Coordinates of C-alpha atoms in Angstrom, one line a residue:
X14 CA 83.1 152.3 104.1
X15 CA 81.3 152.5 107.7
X16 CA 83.7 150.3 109.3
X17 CA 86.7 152.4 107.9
X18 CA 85.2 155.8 108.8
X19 CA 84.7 154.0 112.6
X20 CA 88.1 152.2 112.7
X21 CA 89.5 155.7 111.6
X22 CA 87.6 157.8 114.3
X23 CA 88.7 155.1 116.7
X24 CA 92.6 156.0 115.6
X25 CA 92.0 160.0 115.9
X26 CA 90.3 159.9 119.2
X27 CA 93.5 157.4 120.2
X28 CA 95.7 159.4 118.9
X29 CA 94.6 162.7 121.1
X30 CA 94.7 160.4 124.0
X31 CA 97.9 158.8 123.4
X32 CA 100.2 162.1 122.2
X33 CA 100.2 164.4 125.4
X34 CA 101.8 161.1 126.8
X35 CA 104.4 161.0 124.2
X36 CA 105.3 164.4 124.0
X37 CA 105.5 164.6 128.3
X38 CA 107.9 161.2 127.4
X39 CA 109.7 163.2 124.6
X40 CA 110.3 166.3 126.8
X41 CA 111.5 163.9 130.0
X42 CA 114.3 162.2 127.2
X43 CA 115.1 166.0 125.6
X44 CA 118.7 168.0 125.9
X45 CA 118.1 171.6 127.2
X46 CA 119.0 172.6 123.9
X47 CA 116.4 170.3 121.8
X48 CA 113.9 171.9 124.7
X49 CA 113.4 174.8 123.0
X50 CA 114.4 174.2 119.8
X51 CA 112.1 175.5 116.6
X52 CA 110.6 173.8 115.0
X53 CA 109.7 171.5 117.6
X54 CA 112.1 168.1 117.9
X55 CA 109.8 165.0 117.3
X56 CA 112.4 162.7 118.8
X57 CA 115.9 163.5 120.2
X58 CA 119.1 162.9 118.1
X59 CA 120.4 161.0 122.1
X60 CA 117.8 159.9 124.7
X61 CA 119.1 161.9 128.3
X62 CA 118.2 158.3 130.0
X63 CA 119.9 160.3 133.0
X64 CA 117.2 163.1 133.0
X65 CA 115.2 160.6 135.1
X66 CA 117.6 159.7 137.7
X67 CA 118.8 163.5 138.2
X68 CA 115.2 164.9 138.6
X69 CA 114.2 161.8 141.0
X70 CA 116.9 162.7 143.2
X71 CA 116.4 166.3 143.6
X72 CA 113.5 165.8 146.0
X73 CA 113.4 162.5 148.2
X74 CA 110.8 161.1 145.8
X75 CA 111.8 157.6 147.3
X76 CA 110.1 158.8 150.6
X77 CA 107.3 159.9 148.8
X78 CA 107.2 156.6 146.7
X79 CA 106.8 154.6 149.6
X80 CA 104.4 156.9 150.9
X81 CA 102.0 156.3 148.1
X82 CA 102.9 152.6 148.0
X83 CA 102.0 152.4 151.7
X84 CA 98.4 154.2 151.5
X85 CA 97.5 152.5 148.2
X86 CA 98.2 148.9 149.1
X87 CA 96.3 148.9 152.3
X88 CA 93.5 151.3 151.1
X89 CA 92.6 149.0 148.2
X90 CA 92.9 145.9 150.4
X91 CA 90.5 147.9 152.5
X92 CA 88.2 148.3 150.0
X93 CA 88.0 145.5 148.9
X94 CA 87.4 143.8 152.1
X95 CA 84.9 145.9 153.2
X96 CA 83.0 146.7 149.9
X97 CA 82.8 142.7 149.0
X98 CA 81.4 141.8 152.6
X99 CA 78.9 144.4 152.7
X100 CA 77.8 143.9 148.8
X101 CA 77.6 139.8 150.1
X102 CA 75.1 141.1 152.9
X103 CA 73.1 143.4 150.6
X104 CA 73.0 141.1 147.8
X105 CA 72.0 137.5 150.1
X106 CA 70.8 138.4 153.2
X107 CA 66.9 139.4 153.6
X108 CA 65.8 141.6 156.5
X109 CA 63.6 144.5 157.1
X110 CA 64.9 147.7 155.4
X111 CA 67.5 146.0 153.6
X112 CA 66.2 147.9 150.0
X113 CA 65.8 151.2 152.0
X114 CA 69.2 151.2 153.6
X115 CA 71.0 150.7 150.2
X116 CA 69.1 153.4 148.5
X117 CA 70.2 155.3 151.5
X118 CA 73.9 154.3 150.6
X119 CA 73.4 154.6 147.3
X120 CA 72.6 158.3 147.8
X121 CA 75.7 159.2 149.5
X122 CA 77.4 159.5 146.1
X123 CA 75.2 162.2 145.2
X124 CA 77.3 164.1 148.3
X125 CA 80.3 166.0 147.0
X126 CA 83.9 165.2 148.3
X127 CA 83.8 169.2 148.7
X128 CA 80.8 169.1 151.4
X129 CA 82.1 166.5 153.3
X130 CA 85.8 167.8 153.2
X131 CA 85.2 169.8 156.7
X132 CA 83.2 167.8 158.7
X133 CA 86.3 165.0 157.8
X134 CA 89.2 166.9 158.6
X135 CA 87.3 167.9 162.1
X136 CA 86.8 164.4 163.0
X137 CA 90.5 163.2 162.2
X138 CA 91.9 166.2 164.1
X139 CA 90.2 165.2 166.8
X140 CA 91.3 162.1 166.7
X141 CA 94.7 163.0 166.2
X142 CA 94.5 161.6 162.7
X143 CA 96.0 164.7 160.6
X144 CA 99.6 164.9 159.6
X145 CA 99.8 161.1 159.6
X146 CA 98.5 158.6 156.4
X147 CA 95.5 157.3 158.4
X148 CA 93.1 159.7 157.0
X149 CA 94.0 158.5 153.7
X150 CA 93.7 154.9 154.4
X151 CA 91.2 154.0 156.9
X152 CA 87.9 155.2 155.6
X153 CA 88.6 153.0 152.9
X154 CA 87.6 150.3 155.2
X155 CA 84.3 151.3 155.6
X156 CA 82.9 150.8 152.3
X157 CA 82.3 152.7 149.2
X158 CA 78.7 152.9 147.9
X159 CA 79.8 152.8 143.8
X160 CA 81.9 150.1 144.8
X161 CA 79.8 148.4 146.8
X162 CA 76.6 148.7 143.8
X163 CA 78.7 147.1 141.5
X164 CA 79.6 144.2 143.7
X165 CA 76.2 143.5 144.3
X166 CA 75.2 143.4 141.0
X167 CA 78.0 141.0 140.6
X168 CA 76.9 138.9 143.0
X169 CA 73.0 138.9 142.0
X170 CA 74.2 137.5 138.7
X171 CA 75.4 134.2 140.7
X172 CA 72.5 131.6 141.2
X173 CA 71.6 131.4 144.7
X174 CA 71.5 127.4 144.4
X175 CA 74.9 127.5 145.2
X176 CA 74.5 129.1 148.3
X177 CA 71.7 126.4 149.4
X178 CA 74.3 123.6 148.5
X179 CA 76.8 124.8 150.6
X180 CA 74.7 125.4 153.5
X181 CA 73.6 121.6 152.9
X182 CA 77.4 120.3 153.3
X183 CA 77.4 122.7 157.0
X184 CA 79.0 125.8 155.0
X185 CA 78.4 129.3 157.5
X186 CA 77.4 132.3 156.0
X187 CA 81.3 133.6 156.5
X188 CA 82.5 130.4 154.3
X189 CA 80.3 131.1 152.1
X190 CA 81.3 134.7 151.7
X191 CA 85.0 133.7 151.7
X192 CA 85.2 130.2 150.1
X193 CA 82.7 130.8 147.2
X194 CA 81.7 134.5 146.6
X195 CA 85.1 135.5 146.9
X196 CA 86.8 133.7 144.1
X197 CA 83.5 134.3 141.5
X198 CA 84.0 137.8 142.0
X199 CA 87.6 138.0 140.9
X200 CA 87.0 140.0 138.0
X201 CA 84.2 142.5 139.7
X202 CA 87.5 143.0 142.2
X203 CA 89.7 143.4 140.0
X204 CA 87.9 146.1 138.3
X205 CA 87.4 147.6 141.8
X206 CA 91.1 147.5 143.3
X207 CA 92.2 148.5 139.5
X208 CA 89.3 152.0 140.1
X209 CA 90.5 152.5 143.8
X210 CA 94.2 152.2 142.9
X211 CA 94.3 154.9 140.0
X212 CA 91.7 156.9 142.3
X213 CA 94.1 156.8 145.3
X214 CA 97.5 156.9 143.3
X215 CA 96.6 159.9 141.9
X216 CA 94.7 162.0 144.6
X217 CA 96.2 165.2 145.7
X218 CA 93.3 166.9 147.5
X219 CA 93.3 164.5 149.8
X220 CA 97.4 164.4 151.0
X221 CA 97.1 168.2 150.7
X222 CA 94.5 168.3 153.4
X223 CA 95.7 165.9 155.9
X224 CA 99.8 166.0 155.8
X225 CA 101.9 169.0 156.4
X226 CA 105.1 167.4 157.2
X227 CA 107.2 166.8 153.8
X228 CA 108.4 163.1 155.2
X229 CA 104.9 162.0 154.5
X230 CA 103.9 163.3 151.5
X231 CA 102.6 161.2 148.4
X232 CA 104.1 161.7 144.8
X233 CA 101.0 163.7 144.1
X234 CA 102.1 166.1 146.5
X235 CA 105.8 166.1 146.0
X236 CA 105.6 166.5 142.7
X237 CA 103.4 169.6 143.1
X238 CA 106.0 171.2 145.2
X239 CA 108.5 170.0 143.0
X240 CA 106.7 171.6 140.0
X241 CA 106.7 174.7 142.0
X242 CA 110.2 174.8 143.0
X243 CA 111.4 173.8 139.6
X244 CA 108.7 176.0 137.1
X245 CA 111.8 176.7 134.7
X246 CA 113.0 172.3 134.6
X247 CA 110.9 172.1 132.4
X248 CA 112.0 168.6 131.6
X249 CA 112.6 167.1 135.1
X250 CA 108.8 168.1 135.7
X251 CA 108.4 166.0 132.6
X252 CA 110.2 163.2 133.6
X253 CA 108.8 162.8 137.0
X254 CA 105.5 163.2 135.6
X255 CA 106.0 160.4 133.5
X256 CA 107.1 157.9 136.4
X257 CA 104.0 158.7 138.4
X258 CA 102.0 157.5 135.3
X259 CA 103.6 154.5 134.4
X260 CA 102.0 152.1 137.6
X261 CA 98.0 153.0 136.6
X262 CA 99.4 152.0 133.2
X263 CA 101.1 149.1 133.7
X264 CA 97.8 147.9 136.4
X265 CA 95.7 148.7 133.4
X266 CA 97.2 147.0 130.9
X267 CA 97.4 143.3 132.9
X268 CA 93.7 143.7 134.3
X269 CA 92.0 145.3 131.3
X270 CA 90.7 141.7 130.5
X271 CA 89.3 141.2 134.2
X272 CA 87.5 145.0 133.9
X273 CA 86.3 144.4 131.1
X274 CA 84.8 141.4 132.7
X275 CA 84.1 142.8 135.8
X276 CA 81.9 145.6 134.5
X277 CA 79.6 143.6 132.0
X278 CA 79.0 141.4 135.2
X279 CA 78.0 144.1 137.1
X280 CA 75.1 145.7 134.6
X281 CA 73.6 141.9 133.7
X282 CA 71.3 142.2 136.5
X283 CA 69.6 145.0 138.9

């Protein structure tokens, strides 16, 4: 009785999840006239395959695919450069401060993106930064702190014999890093490129901050103007909707095994 009163909780909370998706899906594939047809049309007598191709090419949503492609490839490669060497040197190295200086990273995250939103858009103006996809890229090279926790936990959970071995075959602390650390941490990375990609696929603050000129806008962004140009297509907003969630999906469903991974490595040890 208790395991099907959980199995069917599990199915209703699914189910709220899963149906906005379908009905955004069954909107996108709608005629005009099924669109507002009462009672409400479940699934269409034909699929309009074609609603997808005509609402993508009312806005240069290619431009703005490769946009987003651009800034979320090299941010996440960024990251996870940056957040695995410094979680390494947290995690191995031992020098004065070392616990102080993380709890000092640590508490950035308790700074809001809304705080910190001035102070960044007066630094990349000055560097000349705004209106082009650097702002949106580069600071991912420096490190995030969440990140950057849960790689070290990661790491932590590795014996440190196997760092002493490798410095007794003439291994560097760089080899080390790269040749060893590296590959154990697979999953932990996954779980962090799989984080930064939704979190920078799907950012619209940030591209409406930085980038006035419509040539460099994300899909974010173009959609949002498309959704304001369009308020009465009510099913081209649906479709294009649906093709900006179908890459987190398909990134989720392939690496759900390595998060899954990933994050009961990072909470084994503190």
């Amino acid at each position: 009785m208790t395991r099907a009163l959980t199995y069917g909780a599990l199915l209703f909370l699914s189910a709220m999840f899963i149906i906005p998706f379908y009905w955004t899906f069954i909107t996108a594939v709608k005629s005009i006239g099924e669109l507002y047809q009462f009672p409400p049309v479940f699934w269409p007598d034909e699929v309009m395959w074609d609603n997808f191709v005509t609402a993508w090419f009312k806005q240069p949503f290619d431009v703005y695919l490769k946009n987003s492609v651009i800034v979320v490839v090299l941010s996440t490669m960024g990251q996870l450069f940056s957040c695995s060497l410094v979680a390494f040197g947290f995690a191995r190295f031992k020098f004065r401060g070392r616990d102080a200086i993380f709890v000092l990273l640590l508490s950035t995250m308790m700074i809001p993106w809304d705080v910190k939103m001035i102070p960044l858009y007066m630094e990349f103006n000055m560097l000349g930064w705004i209106n082009t996809l650097k702002p949106l890229i580069v600071p991912a090279y420096f490190a995030d702190a969440f990140f950057v926790f849960l790689l070290r936990q990661y790491i932590m959970t590795v014996p440190t014999e196997i760092d002493e071995a490798a410095r007794m075959d003439g291994a560097n602390s760089w080899q080390i890093y790269w040749r060893i650390h590296l590959p154990l941490m697979m999953p932990a990375l996954v779980l962090v490129g799989t984080l930064h990609f939704m979190n920078a696929w799907n950012d619209y603050l940030g591209p409406l901050i930085y980038l006035n000129d419509q040539s460099k806008y994300t899909l974010t962004l173009g959609l949002s103007m498309f959704k304001g140009l369009n308020e009465t297509d009510i099913t081209s907003i649906a479709a294009i909707t649906v093709v900006l969630c179908i890459p987190p999906l398909i990134l989720f469903f392939f690496a759900q095994r390595y998060i899954m991974d990933g994050s009961i490595g990072s909470s084994v040890k503190g």
